Coordinates of C-alpha atoms and ligand atoms in Angstrom, one line a residue:
X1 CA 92.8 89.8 34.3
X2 CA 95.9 89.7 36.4
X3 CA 96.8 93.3 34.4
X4 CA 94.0 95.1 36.0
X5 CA 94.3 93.7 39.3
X6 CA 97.9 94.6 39.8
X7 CA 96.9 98.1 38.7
X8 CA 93.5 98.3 39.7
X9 CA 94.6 101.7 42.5
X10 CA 96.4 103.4 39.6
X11 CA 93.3 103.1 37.1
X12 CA 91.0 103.9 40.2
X13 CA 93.3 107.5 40.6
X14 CA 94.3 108.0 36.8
X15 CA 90.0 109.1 36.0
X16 CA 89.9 111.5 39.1
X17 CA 92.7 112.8 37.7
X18 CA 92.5 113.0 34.6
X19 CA 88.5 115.1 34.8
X20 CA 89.7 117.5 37.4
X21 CA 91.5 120.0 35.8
X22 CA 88.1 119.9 32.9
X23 CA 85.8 120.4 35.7
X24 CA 84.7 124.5 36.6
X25 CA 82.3 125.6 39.0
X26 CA 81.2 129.1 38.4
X27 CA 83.9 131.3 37.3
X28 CA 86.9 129.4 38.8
X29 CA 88.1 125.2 38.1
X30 CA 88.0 122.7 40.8
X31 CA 91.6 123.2 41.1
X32 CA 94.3 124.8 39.2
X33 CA 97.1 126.8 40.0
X34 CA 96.3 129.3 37.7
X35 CA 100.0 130.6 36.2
X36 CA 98.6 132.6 33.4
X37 CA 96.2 134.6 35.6
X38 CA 98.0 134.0 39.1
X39 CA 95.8 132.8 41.0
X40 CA 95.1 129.3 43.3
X41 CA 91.3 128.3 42.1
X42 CA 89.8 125.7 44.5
X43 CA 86.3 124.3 44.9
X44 CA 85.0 127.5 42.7
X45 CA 87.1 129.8 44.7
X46 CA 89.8 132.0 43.2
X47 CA 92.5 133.6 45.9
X48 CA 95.2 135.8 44.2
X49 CA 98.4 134.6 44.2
X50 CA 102.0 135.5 42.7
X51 CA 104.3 133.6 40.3
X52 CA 106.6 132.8 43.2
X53 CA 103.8 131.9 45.7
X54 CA 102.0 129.6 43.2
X55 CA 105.3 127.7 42.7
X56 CA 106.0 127.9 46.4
X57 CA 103.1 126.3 47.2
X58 CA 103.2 124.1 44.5
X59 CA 106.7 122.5 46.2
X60 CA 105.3 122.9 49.8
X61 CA 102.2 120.4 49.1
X62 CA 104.6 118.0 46.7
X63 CA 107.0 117.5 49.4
X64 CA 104.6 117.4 52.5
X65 CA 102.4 115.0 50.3
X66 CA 105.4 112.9 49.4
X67 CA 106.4 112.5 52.8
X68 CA 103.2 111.8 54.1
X69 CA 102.6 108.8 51.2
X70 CA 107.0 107.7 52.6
X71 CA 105.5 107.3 56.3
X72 CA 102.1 105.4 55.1
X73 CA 102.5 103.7 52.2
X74 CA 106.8 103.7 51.4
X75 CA 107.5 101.7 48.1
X76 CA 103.4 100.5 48.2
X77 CA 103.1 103.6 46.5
X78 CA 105.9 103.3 43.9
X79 CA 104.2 99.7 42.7
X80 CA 100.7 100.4 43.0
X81 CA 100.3 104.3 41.9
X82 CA 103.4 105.0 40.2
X83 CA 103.0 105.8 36.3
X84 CA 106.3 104.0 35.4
X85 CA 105.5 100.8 37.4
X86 CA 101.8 101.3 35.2
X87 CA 104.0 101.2 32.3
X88 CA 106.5 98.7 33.1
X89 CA 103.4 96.3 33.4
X90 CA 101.8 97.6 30.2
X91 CA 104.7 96.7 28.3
X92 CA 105.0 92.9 29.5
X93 CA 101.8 92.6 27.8
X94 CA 103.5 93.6 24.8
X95 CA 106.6 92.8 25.0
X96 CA 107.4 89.4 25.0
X97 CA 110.0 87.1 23.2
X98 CA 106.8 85.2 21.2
X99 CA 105.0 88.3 20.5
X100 CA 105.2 89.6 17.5
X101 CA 107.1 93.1 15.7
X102 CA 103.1 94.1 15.6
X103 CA 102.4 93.7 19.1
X104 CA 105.5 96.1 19.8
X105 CA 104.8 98.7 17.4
X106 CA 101.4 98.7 19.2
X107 CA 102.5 99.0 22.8
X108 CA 104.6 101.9 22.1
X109 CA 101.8 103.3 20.1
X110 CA 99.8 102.7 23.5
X111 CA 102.5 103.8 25.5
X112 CA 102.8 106.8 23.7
X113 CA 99.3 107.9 24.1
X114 CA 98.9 107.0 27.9
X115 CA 101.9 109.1 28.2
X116 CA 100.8 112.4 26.2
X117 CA 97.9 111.8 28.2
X118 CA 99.0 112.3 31.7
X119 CA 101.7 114.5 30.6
X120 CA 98.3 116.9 29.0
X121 CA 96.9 116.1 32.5
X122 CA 99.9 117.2 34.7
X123 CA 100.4 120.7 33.3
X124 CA 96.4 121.1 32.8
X125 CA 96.8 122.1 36.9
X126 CA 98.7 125.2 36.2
X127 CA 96.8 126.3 32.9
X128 CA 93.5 126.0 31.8
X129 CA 92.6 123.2 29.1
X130 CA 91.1 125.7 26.4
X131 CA 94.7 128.0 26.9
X132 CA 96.5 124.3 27.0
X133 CA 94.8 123.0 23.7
X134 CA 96.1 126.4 22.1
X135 CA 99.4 126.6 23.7
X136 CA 100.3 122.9 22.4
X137 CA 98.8 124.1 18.6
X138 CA 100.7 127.6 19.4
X139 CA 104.3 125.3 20.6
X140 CA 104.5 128.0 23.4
X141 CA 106.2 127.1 26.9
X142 CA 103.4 125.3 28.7
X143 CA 103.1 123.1 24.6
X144 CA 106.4 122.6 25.1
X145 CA 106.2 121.2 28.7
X146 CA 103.9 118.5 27.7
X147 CA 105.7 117.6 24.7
X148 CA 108.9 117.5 27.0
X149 CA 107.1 115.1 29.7
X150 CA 105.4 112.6 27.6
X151 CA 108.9 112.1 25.8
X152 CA 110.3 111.9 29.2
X153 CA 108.0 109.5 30.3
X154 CA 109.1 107.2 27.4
X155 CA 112.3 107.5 27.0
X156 CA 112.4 106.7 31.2
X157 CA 110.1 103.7 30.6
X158 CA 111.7 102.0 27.4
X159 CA 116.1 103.2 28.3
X160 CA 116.2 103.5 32.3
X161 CA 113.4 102.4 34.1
X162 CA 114.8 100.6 37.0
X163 CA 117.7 102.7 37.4
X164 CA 115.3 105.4 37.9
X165 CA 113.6 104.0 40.4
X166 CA 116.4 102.7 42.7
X167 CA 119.4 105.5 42.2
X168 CA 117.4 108.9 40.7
X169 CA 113.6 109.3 41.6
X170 CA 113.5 111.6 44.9
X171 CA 110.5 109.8 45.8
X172 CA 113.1 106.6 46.0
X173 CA 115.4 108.7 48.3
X174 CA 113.0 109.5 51.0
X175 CA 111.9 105.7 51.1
X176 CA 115.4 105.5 51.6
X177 CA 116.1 107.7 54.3
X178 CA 112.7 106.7 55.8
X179 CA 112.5 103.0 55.6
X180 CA 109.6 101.2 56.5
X181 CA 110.4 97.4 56.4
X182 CA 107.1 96.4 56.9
X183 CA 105.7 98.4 53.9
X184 CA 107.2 95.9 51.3
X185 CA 104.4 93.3 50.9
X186 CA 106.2 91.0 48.2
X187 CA 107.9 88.4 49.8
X188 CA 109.8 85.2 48.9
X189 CA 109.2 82.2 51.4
X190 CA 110.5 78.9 50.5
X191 CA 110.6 77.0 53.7
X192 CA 110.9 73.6 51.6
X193 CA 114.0 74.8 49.4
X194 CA 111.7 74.4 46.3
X195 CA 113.5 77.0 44.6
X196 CA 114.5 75.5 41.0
X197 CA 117.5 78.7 40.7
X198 CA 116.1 79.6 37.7
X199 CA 116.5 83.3 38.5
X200 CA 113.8 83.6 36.6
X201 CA 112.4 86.2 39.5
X202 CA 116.0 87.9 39.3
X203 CA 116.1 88.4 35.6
X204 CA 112.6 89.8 35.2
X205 CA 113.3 92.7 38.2
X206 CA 113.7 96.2 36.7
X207 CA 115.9 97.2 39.5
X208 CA 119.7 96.1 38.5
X209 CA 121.0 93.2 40.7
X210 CA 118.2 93.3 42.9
X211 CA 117.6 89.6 44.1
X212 CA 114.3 88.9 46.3
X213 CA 115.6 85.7 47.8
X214 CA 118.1 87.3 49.6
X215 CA 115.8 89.3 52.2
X216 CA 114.4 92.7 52.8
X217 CA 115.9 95.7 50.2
X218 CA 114.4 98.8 50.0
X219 CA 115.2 99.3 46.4
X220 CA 112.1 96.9 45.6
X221 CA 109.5 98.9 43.9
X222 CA 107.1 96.1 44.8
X223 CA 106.3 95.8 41.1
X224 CA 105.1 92.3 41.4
X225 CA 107.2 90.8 38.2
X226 CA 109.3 88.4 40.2
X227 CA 106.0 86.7 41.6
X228 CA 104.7 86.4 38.1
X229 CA 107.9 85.0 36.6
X230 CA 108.4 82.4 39.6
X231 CA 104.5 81.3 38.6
X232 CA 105.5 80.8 35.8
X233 CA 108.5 78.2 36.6
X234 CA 106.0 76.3 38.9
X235 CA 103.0 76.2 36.0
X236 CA 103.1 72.5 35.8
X237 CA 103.9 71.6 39.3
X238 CA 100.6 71.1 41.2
X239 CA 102.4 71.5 44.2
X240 CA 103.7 74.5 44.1
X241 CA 102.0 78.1 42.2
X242 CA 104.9 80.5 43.7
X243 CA 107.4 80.9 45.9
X244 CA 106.9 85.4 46.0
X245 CA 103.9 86.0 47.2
X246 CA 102.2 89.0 47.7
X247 CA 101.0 89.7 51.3
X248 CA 97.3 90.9 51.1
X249 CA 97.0 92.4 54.5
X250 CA 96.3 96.6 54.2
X251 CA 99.3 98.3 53.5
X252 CA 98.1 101.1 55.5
X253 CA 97.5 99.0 58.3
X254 CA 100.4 96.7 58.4
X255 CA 102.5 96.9 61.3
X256 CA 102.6 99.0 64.6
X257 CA 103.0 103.2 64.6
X258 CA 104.3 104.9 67.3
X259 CA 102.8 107.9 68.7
X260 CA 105.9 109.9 67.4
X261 CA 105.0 108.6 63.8
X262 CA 101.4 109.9 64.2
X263 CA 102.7 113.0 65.8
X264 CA 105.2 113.6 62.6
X265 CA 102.0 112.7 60.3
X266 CA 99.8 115.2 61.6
X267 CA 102.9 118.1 62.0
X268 CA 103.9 117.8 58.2
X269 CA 99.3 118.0 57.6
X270 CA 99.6 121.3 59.9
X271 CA 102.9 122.3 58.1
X272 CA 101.4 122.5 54.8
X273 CA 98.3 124.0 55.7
X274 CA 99.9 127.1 57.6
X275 CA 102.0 127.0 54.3
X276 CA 98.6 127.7 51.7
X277 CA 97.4 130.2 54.4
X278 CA 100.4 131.9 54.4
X279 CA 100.9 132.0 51.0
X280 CA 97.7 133.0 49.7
X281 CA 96.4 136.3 50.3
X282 CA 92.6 135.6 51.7
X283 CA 91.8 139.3 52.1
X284 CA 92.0 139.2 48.5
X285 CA 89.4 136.7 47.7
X286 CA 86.1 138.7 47.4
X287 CA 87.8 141.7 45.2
X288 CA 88.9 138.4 43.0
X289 CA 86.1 137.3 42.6
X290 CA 84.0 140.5 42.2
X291 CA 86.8 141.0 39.5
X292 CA 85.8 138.2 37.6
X293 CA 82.5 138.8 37.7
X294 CA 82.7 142.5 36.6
X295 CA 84.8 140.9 33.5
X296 CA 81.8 138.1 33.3
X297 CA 79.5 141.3 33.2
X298 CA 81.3 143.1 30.3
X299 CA 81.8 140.4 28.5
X300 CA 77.8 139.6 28.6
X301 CA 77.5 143.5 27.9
X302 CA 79.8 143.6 24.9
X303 CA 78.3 140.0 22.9
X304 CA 75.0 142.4 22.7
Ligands
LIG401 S1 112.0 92.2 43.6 FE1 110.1 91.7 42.5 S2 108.6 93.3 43.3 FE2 110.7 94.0 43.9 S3 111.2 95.3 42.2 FE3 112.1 93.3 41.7 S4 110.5 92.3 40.4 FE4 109.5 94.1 41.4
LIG402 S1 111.6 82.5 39.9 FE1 111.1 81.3 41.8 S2 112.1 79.3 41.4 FE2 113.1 80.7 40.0 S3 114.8 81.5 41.2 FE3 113.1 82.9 41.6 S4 112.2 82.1 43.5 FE4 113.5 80.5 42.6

């Protein structure tokens, strides 16, 4: 199914992702950035860390990861691993003028729970599950949060979706600062002049007056829908199956880096790890974890 395929690195991602934050080893989680009890916990480890720090750090990997993913993968990233782009595509299955008011009301019903999923997922890294469960029956802050995202989420996917992606997402703005020509793997190439100007490609593009034909733009979220709609103009032509292709090569391997783009690549990797070094307080480590024990302890002590 052409569905999965096109998504088939966002499902790979969205599992991994989704388990982690359920997932403890000992006393501490794979990984959370513990707000409620401020602390980093990683790989069963729990290092003390401030409010401050834990948002610190929090910003200090988003932006070194981000820019990492702008110098490798550019705008691969925003149509392969992007949530909206995952949704974008979703609702084509759903959407379309034959289907009916049904098969609507049951993408957004889909939609909706993907959505409250990941939202769930996203602030489950900076509070436990068991406090999240309670905080979303409770309506505290963190409830709130995921309530706020997953309505985000849809309102960004149904009212603004390729607006956001070529004018507001920050992710978009580095991609523009730092473009990388050779990252955008859907092409059109009509060396016959086959083209029928349907604009069948141009009409289906989320991103406003973004036309493929006309050559290399780094708006292009490299979504894929213009190769699917040009498909479907050529259906009955045995000649022809597209004029947007997508190029297969690696993405990560496509064209030629320069030593200075490896030297950036592994400055912003040394960058952020002097960052979680510096902002976590190692000394601390063992008297955290003796701590948690001792609770562990009186907790056993007092169930007797
Ligand atoms: S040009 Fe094609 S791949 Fe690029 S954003 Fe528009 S529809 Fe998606
Ligand atoms: S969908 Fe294909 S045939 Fe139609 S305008 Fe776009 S490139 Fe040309």
């Amino acid at each position: 199914m052409k569905f999965l395929h096109q998504n088939r690195a966002f499902l790979a991602l969205l599992i991994p992702f989704m388990a982690i934050p359920w997932i403890i080893l000992g006393d501490f989680h794979l990984l959370l950035f513990n707000f409620s009890h401020n602390r980093l916990e990683m790989g069963g480890f729990g290092i003390e860390m401030g409010t401050y720090s834990l948002i610190a750090l929090l910003l200090l990997l988003g932006i070194g990861i981000a820019l990492i993913s702008t110098l490798t993968l550019s705008r691969f990233y925003c149509g392969t691993l992007c949530p909206n782009t995952f949704f974008a595509h979703l609702l084509t299955l759903f959407s379309r003028k034959k289907k009916s008011i049904l098969s609507k009301i049951g993408g957004f019903t889909l939609l909706t729970a993907l959505a409250s999923m990941l939202a769930f997922s996203v602030v489950a890294y900076g509070i436990s599950t068991n406090e999240l469960i309670d905080a979303i029956a409770h309506l505290t802050f963190a409830g709130w949060l995921v309530i706020l995202l997953s309505l985000l989420m849809i309102a960004e996917v149904y009212m603004v979706q390729g607006w956001y992606c070529a004018y507001l997402c920050p992710y978009g703005a580095m991609c523009a600062i730092l473009p990388i020509e050779d990252r955008l793997t859907y092409r059109f190439d009509d060396p016959s002049s086959e083209c029928t100007e349907c604009e069948g490609c141009v009409k289906i593009c989320p991103i406003p007056s973004l036309d493929i034909r006309q050559g290399f733009d780094i708006r292009c979220i490299q979504c894929g829908l213009c190769e699917v709609a040009c498909e479907k103009t050529f259906a009955k032509n045995p000649n022809i199956t597209t004029l947007i292709s997508h190029d297969q090569r690696s993405s990560l391997r496509a064209g030629g880096r320069g030593k200075g783009f490896m030297i950036a690549l592994i400055a912003i990797t040394l960058f952020m790890f002097a960052g979680v070094i510096f902002l976590s307080n190692s000394n601390r480590l063992d008297s955290c974890r003796l701590e948690n024990q001792h609770l562990h302890t009186n907790s056993f002590k007092g169930n007797q």
